[in-house]
């Protein structure tokens, strides 16, 4: 097959990333500069700090991606960049950089939806094994929880999603509540080791809505279980102030089990009911070990989950999604603007109007 190399650029949140990917499936370079340490002291991403850090690192990151790919600029066929959803200032840095580069090097520009990027991170798993449609995909990140039926490239049916907090957001909020370091997901996974998953019977929400999720009640339940009695009312407790005798490992393990159970049950139900050939799992939360293990135990369908490095934000997934957009002529022009609230929408048979 003819080799098409796409340069991907991702700056939607707190990672500055660039990658070179062949035919949407084979990674030649994947560079991620994470700002986690910069934001840890704020207990979350500080938007202005993020945008400034992107400006400072983006050219080095892009240069390094092309250099380590072993390819030269003449071999790059197009530039794919995340234009939403995400933090406006952070997105602007990536989009403007990509526009300048595309213009300067006379290369086509492709605007990629960050959620579509996460979805396509699964195309980078077992590149030799084709993905047969339809598939059911669960995208679980810091800002999104989306259950999608994908009938073809660019053909998405939204089956359900969260009605309040995203799964990653729940991990981050409960992590903060327990006084664990940001981001909460990996911290809770670590804290849960050795804890009992049945020590607390936290709620599994929305049993009556087959494909929707809700995590804010779960967070409140954890809060009630761990916070000390509060005689004065009103005043705020410092994060990490816990009721005497609370076992953090047990709370973390029971909370994680509650999140995992609903994510797995609803996704497997959708895939089996709708005749999916396989399940795709993507987004930062798919790095969670308990979630990965639960999927493999609860369905006989194949489950495609990216390696840890491709679960959290990266540009290889943006280049992969970009390749399939490129193949279908879904190009952007130099008026491409950021869309901080972009949703995952079908583009098949349409012009995306970018
Ligand atoms: O996809 P991502 O890197 O950024 C967004 O697009 O949001 O996802 C970040 C989210 C955070 O909420 C983080 O706590 C969560 O993914 N996360 C995890 C794990 N690693 C990252 N959640 C649970 N377990 C993990 N091991
Ligand atoms: Zn993401």
CSV table of C-alpha atoms and ligand atoms in Angstrom, one decimal:
chain,number,residue,atom,x,y,z
A,1,UNK,CA,0.0,0.0,0.0
A,2,UNK,CA,1.1,3.5,-0.7
A,3,UNK,CA,2.7,5.2,2.3
A,4,UNK,CA,1.0,8.4,3.6
A,5,UNK,CA,2.8,10.1,6.4
A,6,UNK,CA,0.8,12.6,8.5
A,7,UNK,CA,2.2,14.9,11.1
A,8,UNK,CA,-0.1,15.2,14.1
A,9,UNK,CA,-0.2,18.1,16.5
A,10,UNK,CA,-2.1,18.2,19.8
A,11,UNK,CA,-2.4,21.0,22.4
A,12,UNK,CA,-6.0,20.8,23.6
A,13,UNK,CA,-5.2,20.5,27.3
A,14,UNK,CA,-1.9,20.1,29.2
A,15,UNK,CA,0.3,18.1,26.9
A,16,UNK,CA,2.2,19.5,24.0
A,17,UNK,CA,2.5,16.7,21.5
A,18,UNK,CA,3.5,15.9,17.9
A,19,UNK,CA,3.8,12.6,16.1
A,20,UNK,CA,4.4,11.1,12.7
A,21,UNK,CA,2.1,8.3,11.7
A,22,UNK,CA,1.9,6.1,8.5
A,23,UNK,CA,-1.5,5.3,7.0
A,24,UNK,CA,-3.3,6.0,10.3
A,25,UNK,CA,-1.8,2.9,11.9
A,26,UNK,CA,2.0,2.8,12.2
A,27,UNK,CA,3.8,5.2,14.5
A,28,UNK,CA,7.2,6.6,13.4
A,29,UNK,CA,7.5,9.2,16.1
A,30,UNK,CA,5.4,10.1,19.1
A,31,UNK,CA,6.6,13.0,21.3
A,32,UNK,CA,4.7,14.2,24.3
A,33,UNK,CA,5.8,17.1,26.6
A,34,UNK,CA,3.6,16.8,29.7
A,35,UNK,CA,2.9,19.8,31.9
A,36,UNK,CA,1.5,17.8,34.8
A,37,UNK,CA,4.2,18.9,37.2
A,38,UNK,CA,3.4,22.6,36.3
A,39,UNK,CA,-0.3,22.2,37.2
A,40,UNK,CA,0.0,19.8,40.2
A,41,UNK,CA,0.3,22.6,42.7
A,42,UNK,CA,-3.1,24.0,41.5
A,43,UNK,CA,-4.8,20.6,41.8
A,44,UNK,CA,-6.0,20.9,38.2
A,45,UNK,CA,-5.1,22.5,34.9
A,46,UNK,CA,-4.5,26.2,35.0
A,47,UNK,CA,-5.5,27.5,31.5
A,48,UNK,CA,-3.2,30.5,31.2
A,49,UNK,CA,-0.2,28.5,32.4
A,50,UNK,CA,-1.1,25.7,29.9
A,51,UNK,CA,-1.3,28.0,26.9
A,52,UNK,CA,2.0,29.7,27.8
A,53,UNK,CA,3.8,26.4,28.2
A,54,UNK,CA,2.5,25.2,24.8
A,55,UNK,CA,3.9,28.3,23.2
A,56,UNK,CA,7.3,27.7,24.8
A,57,UNK,CA,7.5,24.0,23.8
A,58,UNK,CA,5.6,23.5,20.5
A,59,UNK,CA,8.3,24.1,18.0
A,60,UNK,CA,10.8,21.9,19.8
A,61,UNK,CA,8.3,19.1,20.1
A,62,UNK,CA,7.3,19.3,16.4
A,63,UNK,CA,10.9,19.4,15.4
A,64,UNK,CA,11.8,16.4,17.6
A,65,UNK,CA,8.9,14.4,16.2
A,66,UNK,CA,10.1,14.9,12.6
A,67,UNK,CA,13.7,14.3,13.6
A,68,UNK,CA,13.0,11.1,15.5
A,69,UNK,CA,10.7,9.7,12.8
A,70,UNK,CA,13.7,9.1,10.6
A,71,UNK,CA,11.7,10.9,7.8
A,72,UNK,CA,12.3,14.3,6.3
A,73,UNK,CA,9.9,17.1,5.8
A,74,UNK,CA,9.5,16.3,2.1
A,75,UNK,CA,8.0,13.0,3.0
A,76,UNK,CA,5.3,14.5,5.3
A,77,UNK,CA,2.1,14.6,3.2
A,78,UNK,CA,-0.3,16.6,5.5
A,79,UNK,CA,-0.6,18.2,8.9
A,80,UNK,CA,-3.4,17.2,11.3
A,81,UNK,CA,-4.2,19.4,14.3
A,82,UNK,CA,-6.7,19.2,17.2
A,83,UNK,CA,-9.2,22.2,16.9
A,84,UNK,CA,-11.6,21.1,19.7
A,85,UNK,CA,-12.9,20.3,22.2
A,86,UNK,CA,-10.4,21.7,24.8
A,87,UNK,CA,-9.1,24.8,26.4
A,88,UNK,CA,-9.4,27.8,24.0
A,89,UNK,CA,-6.0,29.3,24.7
A,90,UNK,CA,-4.3,25.9,24.4
A,91,UNK,CA,-6.1,25.0,21.2
A,92,UNK,CA,-5.2,28.3,19.6
A,93,UNK,CA,-1.5,27.6,20.0
A,94,UNK,CA,-1.7,24.3,18.2
A,95,UNK,CA,-4.0,25.5,15.5
A,96,UNK,CA,-2.1,28.6,14.7
A,97,UNK,CA,1.2,26.7,14.7
A,98,UNK,CA,-0.2,24.1,12.3
A,99,UNK,CA,-1.6,26.7,10.0
A,100,UNK,CA,1.7,28.5,9.8
A,101,UNK,CA,3.5,25.3,9.1
A,102,UNK,CA,1.0,24.2,6.5
A,103,UNK,CA,1.2,27.5,4.8
A,104,UNK,CA,5.0,27.7,5.0
A,105,UNK,CA,5.5,24.2,3.7
A,106,UNK,CA,2.5,24.1,1.3
A,107,UNK,CA,1.0,21.1,3.0
A,108,UNK,CA,-2.7,20.3,3.3
A,109,UNK,CA,-4.3,21.0,6.8
A,110,UNK,CA,-6.7,18.7,8.5
A,111,UNK,CA,-8.7,19.7,11.6
A,112,UNK,CA,-9.2,16.8,14.0
A,113,UNK,CA,-11.8,16.5,16.8
A,114,UNK,CA,-9.9,15.5,20.0
A,115,UNK,CA,-12.6,12.9,20.8
A,116,UNK,CA,-12.2,11.4,17.3
A,117,UNK,CA,-8.5,11.4,18.0
A,118,UNK,CA,-9.0,9.3,21.2
A,119,UNK,CA,-11.2,6.9,19.2
A,120,UNK,CA,-8.5,6.5,16.6
A,121,UNK,CA,-5.9,5.7,19.2
A,122,UNK,CA,-7.3,2.2,18.9
A,123,UNK,CA,-6.3,2.0,15.2
A,124,UNK,CA,-2.7,2.2,16.4
A,125,UNK,CA,-3.2,-1.1,18.3
A,126,UNK,CA,-2.3,-4.3,16.2
A,127,UNK,CA,-1.9,-2.3,13.0
A,128,UNK,CA,-1.8,-5.5,10.9
A,129,UNK,CA,-5.3,-6.5,12.1
A,130,UNK,CA,-8.1,-4.6,10.3
A,131,UNK,CA,-11.0,-3.2,12.3
A,132,UNK,CA,-14.4,-4.4,10.9
A,133,UNK,CA,-17.4,-2.2,11.3
A,134,UNK,CA,-19.7,-1.9,13.2
A,135,UNK,CA,-17.8,-1.3,16.5
A,136,UNK,CA,-18.9,0.0,19.8
A,137,UNK,CA,-16.5,2.5,21.3
A,138,UNK,CA,-16.2,3.9,24.9
A,139,UNK,CA,-14.3,7.2,25.1
A,140,UNK,CA,-13.6,8.0,28.8
A,141,UNK,CA,-11.4,11.0,29.5
A,142,UNK,CA,-11.1,13.9,31.9
A,143,UNK,CA,-13.9,15.8,30.1
A,144,UNK,CA,-15.9,13.1,28.3
A,145,UNK,CA,-17.7,9.8,28.7
A,146,UNK,CA,-19.1,8.8,25.3
A,147,UNK,CA,-20.6,5.5,24.2
A,148,UNK,CA,-20.6,5.4,20.4
A,149,UNK,CA,-21.7,3.1,17.7
A,150,UNK,CA,-19.3,3.5,14.7
A,151,UNK,CA,-20.6,2.1,11.4
A,152,UNK,CA,-17.8,3.4,9.3
A,153,UNK,CA,-15.1,6.0,9.3
A,154,UNK,CA,-16.8,9.3,10.2
A,155,UNK,CA,-20.1,7.6,10.9
A,156,UNK,CA,-20.9,7.9,14.6
A,157,UNK,CA,-24.1,7.2,16.4
A,158,UNK,CA,-24.1,8.6,19.9
A,159,UNK,CA,-25.6,5.9,22.1
A,160,UNK,CA,-25.2,7.6,25.4
A,161,UNK,CA,-22.9,9.5,27.7
A,162,UNK,CA,-22.6,11.1,31.1
A,163,UNK,CA,-25.4,13.4,32.2
A,164,UNK,CA,-23.1,15.1,34.7
A,165,UNK,CA,-19.4,14.5,35.5
A,166,UNK,CA,-17.1,12.7,33.1
A,167,UNK,CA,-15.5,9.5,34.4
A,168,UNK,CA,-12.1,11.1,34.6
A,169,UNK,CA,-13.5,14.1,36.3
A,170,UNK,CA,-15.0,11.8,39.0
A,171,UNK,CA,-11.5,10.2,39.5
A,172,UNK,CA,-10.0,13.7,39.8
A,173,UNK,CA,-12.6,15.0,42.2
A,174,UNK,CA,-12.5,12.0,44.4
A,175,UNK,CA,-8.7,12.1,44.3
A,176,UNK,CA,-8.8,15.6,45.6
A,177,UNK,CA,-11.3,14.7,48.2
A,178,UNK,CA,-9.0,12.0,49.5
A,179,UNK,CA,-6.0,14.4,49.5
A,180,UNK,CA,-4.2,12.4,46.7
A,181,UNK,CA,-2.0,14.1,44.1
A,182,UNK,CA,-3.3,15.4,40.8
A,183,UNK,CA,-4.3,13.8,38.5
A,184,UNK,CA,-6.7,11.7,40.5
A,185,UNK,CA,-7.0,8.7,38.1
A,186,UNK,CA,-3.5,7.2,38.5
A,187,UNK,CA,-3.4,8.3,42.2
A,188,UNK,CA,-6.7,6.4,43.0
A,189,UNK,CA,-5.5,3.4,41.0
A,190,UNK,CA,-2.4,3.3,43.2
A,191,UNK,CA,-4.2,4.0,46.4
A,192,UNK,CA,-6.7,1.2,45.6
A,193,UNK,CA,-4.0,-1.4,45.6
A,194,UNK,CA,-4.6,-3.7,48.6
A,195,UNK,CA,-8.0,-2.0,49.3
A,196,UNK,CA,-11.3,-3.9,49.4
A,197,UNK,CA,-13.7,-3.3,46.5
A,198,UNK,CA,-16.6,-4.2,48.7
A,199,UNK,CA,-15.8,-2.2,51.8
A,200,UNK,CA,-18.3,0.5,50.7
A,201,UNK,CA,-21.4,-0.1,48.7
A,202,UNK,CA,-21.2,3.0,46.5
A,203,UNK,CA,-24.1,3.6,44.0
A,204,UNK,CA,-24.2,2.3,40.4
A,205,UNK,CA,-26.2,5.0,38.8
A,206,UNK,CA,-28.9,5.1,36.1
A,207,UNK,CA,-29.7,1.3,35.8
A,208,UNK,CA,-32.9,2.4,33.9
A,209,UNK,CA,-31.0,4.2,31.1
A,210,UNK,CA,-29.1,1.5,29.3
A,211,UNK,CA,-26.4,3.6,27.8
A,212,UNK,CA,-26.1,6.7,29.9
A,213,UNK,CA,-23.9,7.4,32.9
A,214,UNK,CA,-23.9,9.6,36.0
A,215,UNK,CA,-21.0,10.0,38.4
A,216,UNK,CA,-21.9,13.0,40.5
A,217,UNK,CA,-24.0,11.0,42.9
A,218,UNK,CA,-21.2,8.6,43.3
A,219,UNK,CA,-18.8,11.5,44.2
A,220,UNK,CA,-21.3,12.8,46.7
A,221,UNK,CA,-21.6,9.4,48.3
A,222,UNK,CA,-17.9,9.1,48.6
A,223,UNK,CA,-17.8,12.6,50.2
A,224,UNK,CA,-20.5,11.6,52.8
A,225,UNK,CA,-18.5,8.4,53.6
A,226,UNK,CA,-15.1,10.1,54.2
A,227,UNK,CA,-15.8,13.7,55.4
A,228,UNK,CA,-15.8,14.3,59.2
A,229,UNK,CA,-19.0,15.4,60.8
A,230,UNK,CA,-19.2,19.2,60.3
A,231,UNK,CA,-20.5,21.1,63.3
A,232,UNK,CA,-20.3,24.6,61.9
A,233,UNK,CA,-21.7,24.1,58.5
A,234,UNK,CA,-20.8,26.6,55.7
A,235,UNK,CA,-17.0,26.8,56.0
A,236,UNK,CA,-15.0,24.7,53.6
A,237,UNK,CA,-13.0,21.7,54.7
A,238,UNK,CA,-9.5,21.4,53.3
A,239,UNK,CA,-9.1,18.7,50.6
A,240,UNK,CA,-7.9,15.5,52.2
A,241,UNK,CA,-9.6,16.2,55.6
A,242,UNK,CA,-11.0,12.8,56.4
A,243,UNK,CA,-13.2,11.3,59.1
A,244,UNK,CA,-11.3,9.4,61.7
A,245,UNK,CA,-10.7,5.7,60.9
A,246,UNK,CA,-11.3,6.1,57.1
A,247,UNK,CA,-9.2,3.6,55.2
A,248,UNK,CA,-8.2,5.4,52.0
A,249,UNK,CA,-7.3,2.2,50.2
A,250,UNK,CA,-10.8,0.8,50.8
A,251,UNK,CA,-12.5,4.0,49.7
A,252,UNK,CA,-10.4,4.2,46.5
A,253,UNK,CA,-10.9,0.5,45.7
A,254,UNK,CA,-14.7,0.6,46.3
A,255,UNK,CA,-15.0,3.9,44.3
A,256,UNK,CA,-13.0,2.5,41.4
A,257,UNK,CA,-15.0,-0.7,41.4
A,258,UNK,CA,-18.3,1.3,41.1
A,259,UNK,CA,-17.0,3.3,38.1
A,260,UNK,CA,-15.6,0.3,36.4
A,261,UNK,CA,-18.7,-1.8,36.8
A,262,UNK,CA,-21.0,0.7,35.1
A,263,UNK,CA,-18.6,1.5,32.3
A,264,UNK,CA,-18.1,-2.2,31.5
A,265,UNK,CA,-21.7,-3.4,31.9
A,266,UNK,CA,-23.2,-0.7,29.7
A,267,UNK,CA,-20.5,-0.9,27.0
A,268,UNK,CA,-20.7,-4.7,26.8
A,269,UNK,CA,-24.5,-4.5,26.7
A,270,UNK,CA,-24.3,-2.1,23.8
A,271,UNK,CA,-21.7,-4.1,21.8
A,272,UNK,CA,-23.6,-7.4,22.3
A,273,UNK,CA,-27.0,-5.9,21.5
A,274,UNK,CA,-25.9,-4.0,18.5
A,275,UNK,CA,-23.8,-6.7,16.8
A,276,UNK,CA,-20.4,-5.0,17.2
A,277,UNK,CA,-17.5,-7.0,15.9
A,278,UNK,CA,-15.3,-5.6,18.7
A,279,UNK,CA,-15.2,-3.0,21.5
A,280,UNK,CA,-12.8,-0.1,21.4
A,281,UNK,CA,-11.8,1.6,24.6
A,282,UNK,CA,-10.0,4.9,24.6
A,283,UNK,CA,-9.2,8.1,26.6
A,284,UNK,CA,-7.2,8.8,29.7
A,285,UNK,CA,-9.4,6.6,32.0
A,286,UNK,CA,-8.8,3.6,29.7
A,287,UNK,CA,-5.3,3.5,31.3
A,288,UNK,CA,-7.0,2.2,34.4
A,289,UNK,CA,-5.8,-1.3,35.1
A,290,UNK,CA,-9.0,-2.4,36.9
A,291,UNK,CA,-11.1,-1.2,33.9
A,292,UNK,CA,-8.8,-3.0,31.4
A,293,UNK,CA,-9.0,-6.2,33.3
A,294,UNK,CA,-12.8,-6.1,33.8
A,295,UNK,CA,-13.4,-5.7,30.1
A,296,UNK,CA,-11.4,-8.7,29.2
A,297,UNK,CA,-13.2,-10.8,31.8
A,298,UNK,CA,-16.8,-9.7,31.0
A,299,UNK,CA,-17.1,-10.2,27.3
A,300,UNK,CA,-16.0,-12.7,24.7
A,301,UNK,CA,-15.8,-10.0,22.1
A,302,UNK,CA,-12.4,-8.7,21.3
A,303,UNK,CA,-11.6,-5.5,23.2
A,304,UNK,CA,-9.0,-3.2,21.6
A,305,UNK,CA,-7.3,-0.9,24.2
A,306,UNK,CA,-4.3,1.2,23.4
A,307,UNK,CA,-1.1,0.9,25.4
A,308,UNK,CA,-0.9,3.3,28.4
A,309,UNK,CA,1.1,6.0,26.5
A,310,UNK,CA,-1.7,6.3,23.9
A,311,UNK,CA,-4.6,6.4,26.4
A,312,UNK,CA,-3.7,9.8,27.7
A,313,UNK,CA,-3.4,12.8,25.3
A,314,UNK,CA,-0.9,12.4,22.5
A,315,UNK,CA,-0.6,13.4,18.9
A,316,UNK,CA,-0.2,9.9,17.3
A,317,UNK,CA,-4.0,9.5,17.7
A,318,UNK,CA,-4.5,12.9,16.0
A,319,UNK,CA,-2.4,11.9,13.1
A,320,UNK,CA,-4.3,8.6,12.9
A,321,UNK,CA,-7.7,10.3,12.8
A,322,UNK,CA,-6.3,12.8,10.4
A,323,UNK,CA,-5.3,10.1,8.0
A,324,UNK,CA,-8.9,8.8,7.6
A,325,UNK,CA,-10.2,12.4,7.3
A,326,UNK,CA,-7.6,13.0,4.6
A,327,UNK,CA,-8.5,9.9,2.7
A,328,UNK,CA,-12.1,11.2,2.5
A,329,UNK,CA,-11.1,14.6,1.4
A,330,UNK,CA,-12.1,16.3,4.7
A,331,UNK,CA,-9.6,19.1,4.6
A,332,UNK,CA,-9.5,22.3,6.5
A,333,UNK,CA,-8.3,25.6,5.1
A,334,UNK,CA,-6.4,28.5,6.6
A,335,UNK,CA,-9.5,29.9,8.2
A,336,UNK,CA,-9.7,26.9,10.6
A,337,UNK,CA,-10.7,28.2,14.0
A,338,UNK,CA,-10.7,26.6,17.4
A,339,UNK,CA,-14.0,25.0,18.7
A,340,UNK,CA,-13.6,24.6,22.4
A,341,UNK,CA,-17.0,22.9,22.8
A,342,UNK,CA,-16.9,20.7,19.7
A,343,UNK,CA,-18.9,17.4,19.9
A,344,UNK,CA,-18.2,14.1,18.2
A,345,UNK,CA,-20.4,14.3,15.0
A,346,UNK,CA,-20.7,12.3,11.9
A,347,UNK,CA,-19.0,13.8,8.8
A,348,UNK,CA,-19.5,10.9,6.4
A,349,UNK,CA,-21.2,12.2,3.3
A,350,UNK,CA,-20.9,15.8,4.4
A,351,UNK,CA,-18.4,18.5,4.2
A,352,UNK,CA,-17.4,19.4,7.7
A,353,UNK,CA,-17.7,23.1,7.0
A,354,UNK,CA,-14.4,23.8,8.7
B,1,LIG,O1,-7.6,11.8,27.8
B,1,LIG,P1,-6.9,12.6,28.8
B,1,LIG,O2,-5.4,12.5,29.0
B,1,LIG,O3,-7.3,14.1,28.7
B,1,LIG,C1,-8.6,14.5,28.4
B,1,LIG,O4,-8.8,14.6,27.1
B,1,LIG,O5,-9.4,14.8,29.3
B,1,LIG,O6,-7.6,12.1,30.2
B,1,LIG,C2,-7.2,12.6,31.4
B,1,LIG,C3,-8.1,11.9,32.5
B,1,LIG,C4,-7.9,12.5,33.9
B,1,LIG,O7,-9.2,12.7,34.5
B,1,LIG,C5,-7.1,11.4,34.6
B,1,LIG,O8,-7.4,11.3,36.0
B,1,LIG,C6,-7.6,10.1,33.9
B,1,LIG,O9,-7.7,10.5,32.6
B,1,LIG,N1,-6.7,9.0,34.1
B,1,LIG,C7,-7.0,7.9,34.8
B,1,LIG,C8,-5.9,7.0,34.8
B,1,LIG,N2,-4.9,7.7,34.1
B,1,LIG,C9,-5.4,8.9,33.7
B,1,LIG,N3,-8.2,7.5,35.4
B,1,LIG,C10,-8.2,6.3,36.0
B,1,LIG,N4,-7.1,5.5,36.1
B,1,LIG,C11,-6.0,5.8,35.5
B,1,LIG,N5,-4.9,5.0,35.6
B,2,LIG,ZN1,-7.9,13.6,25.8
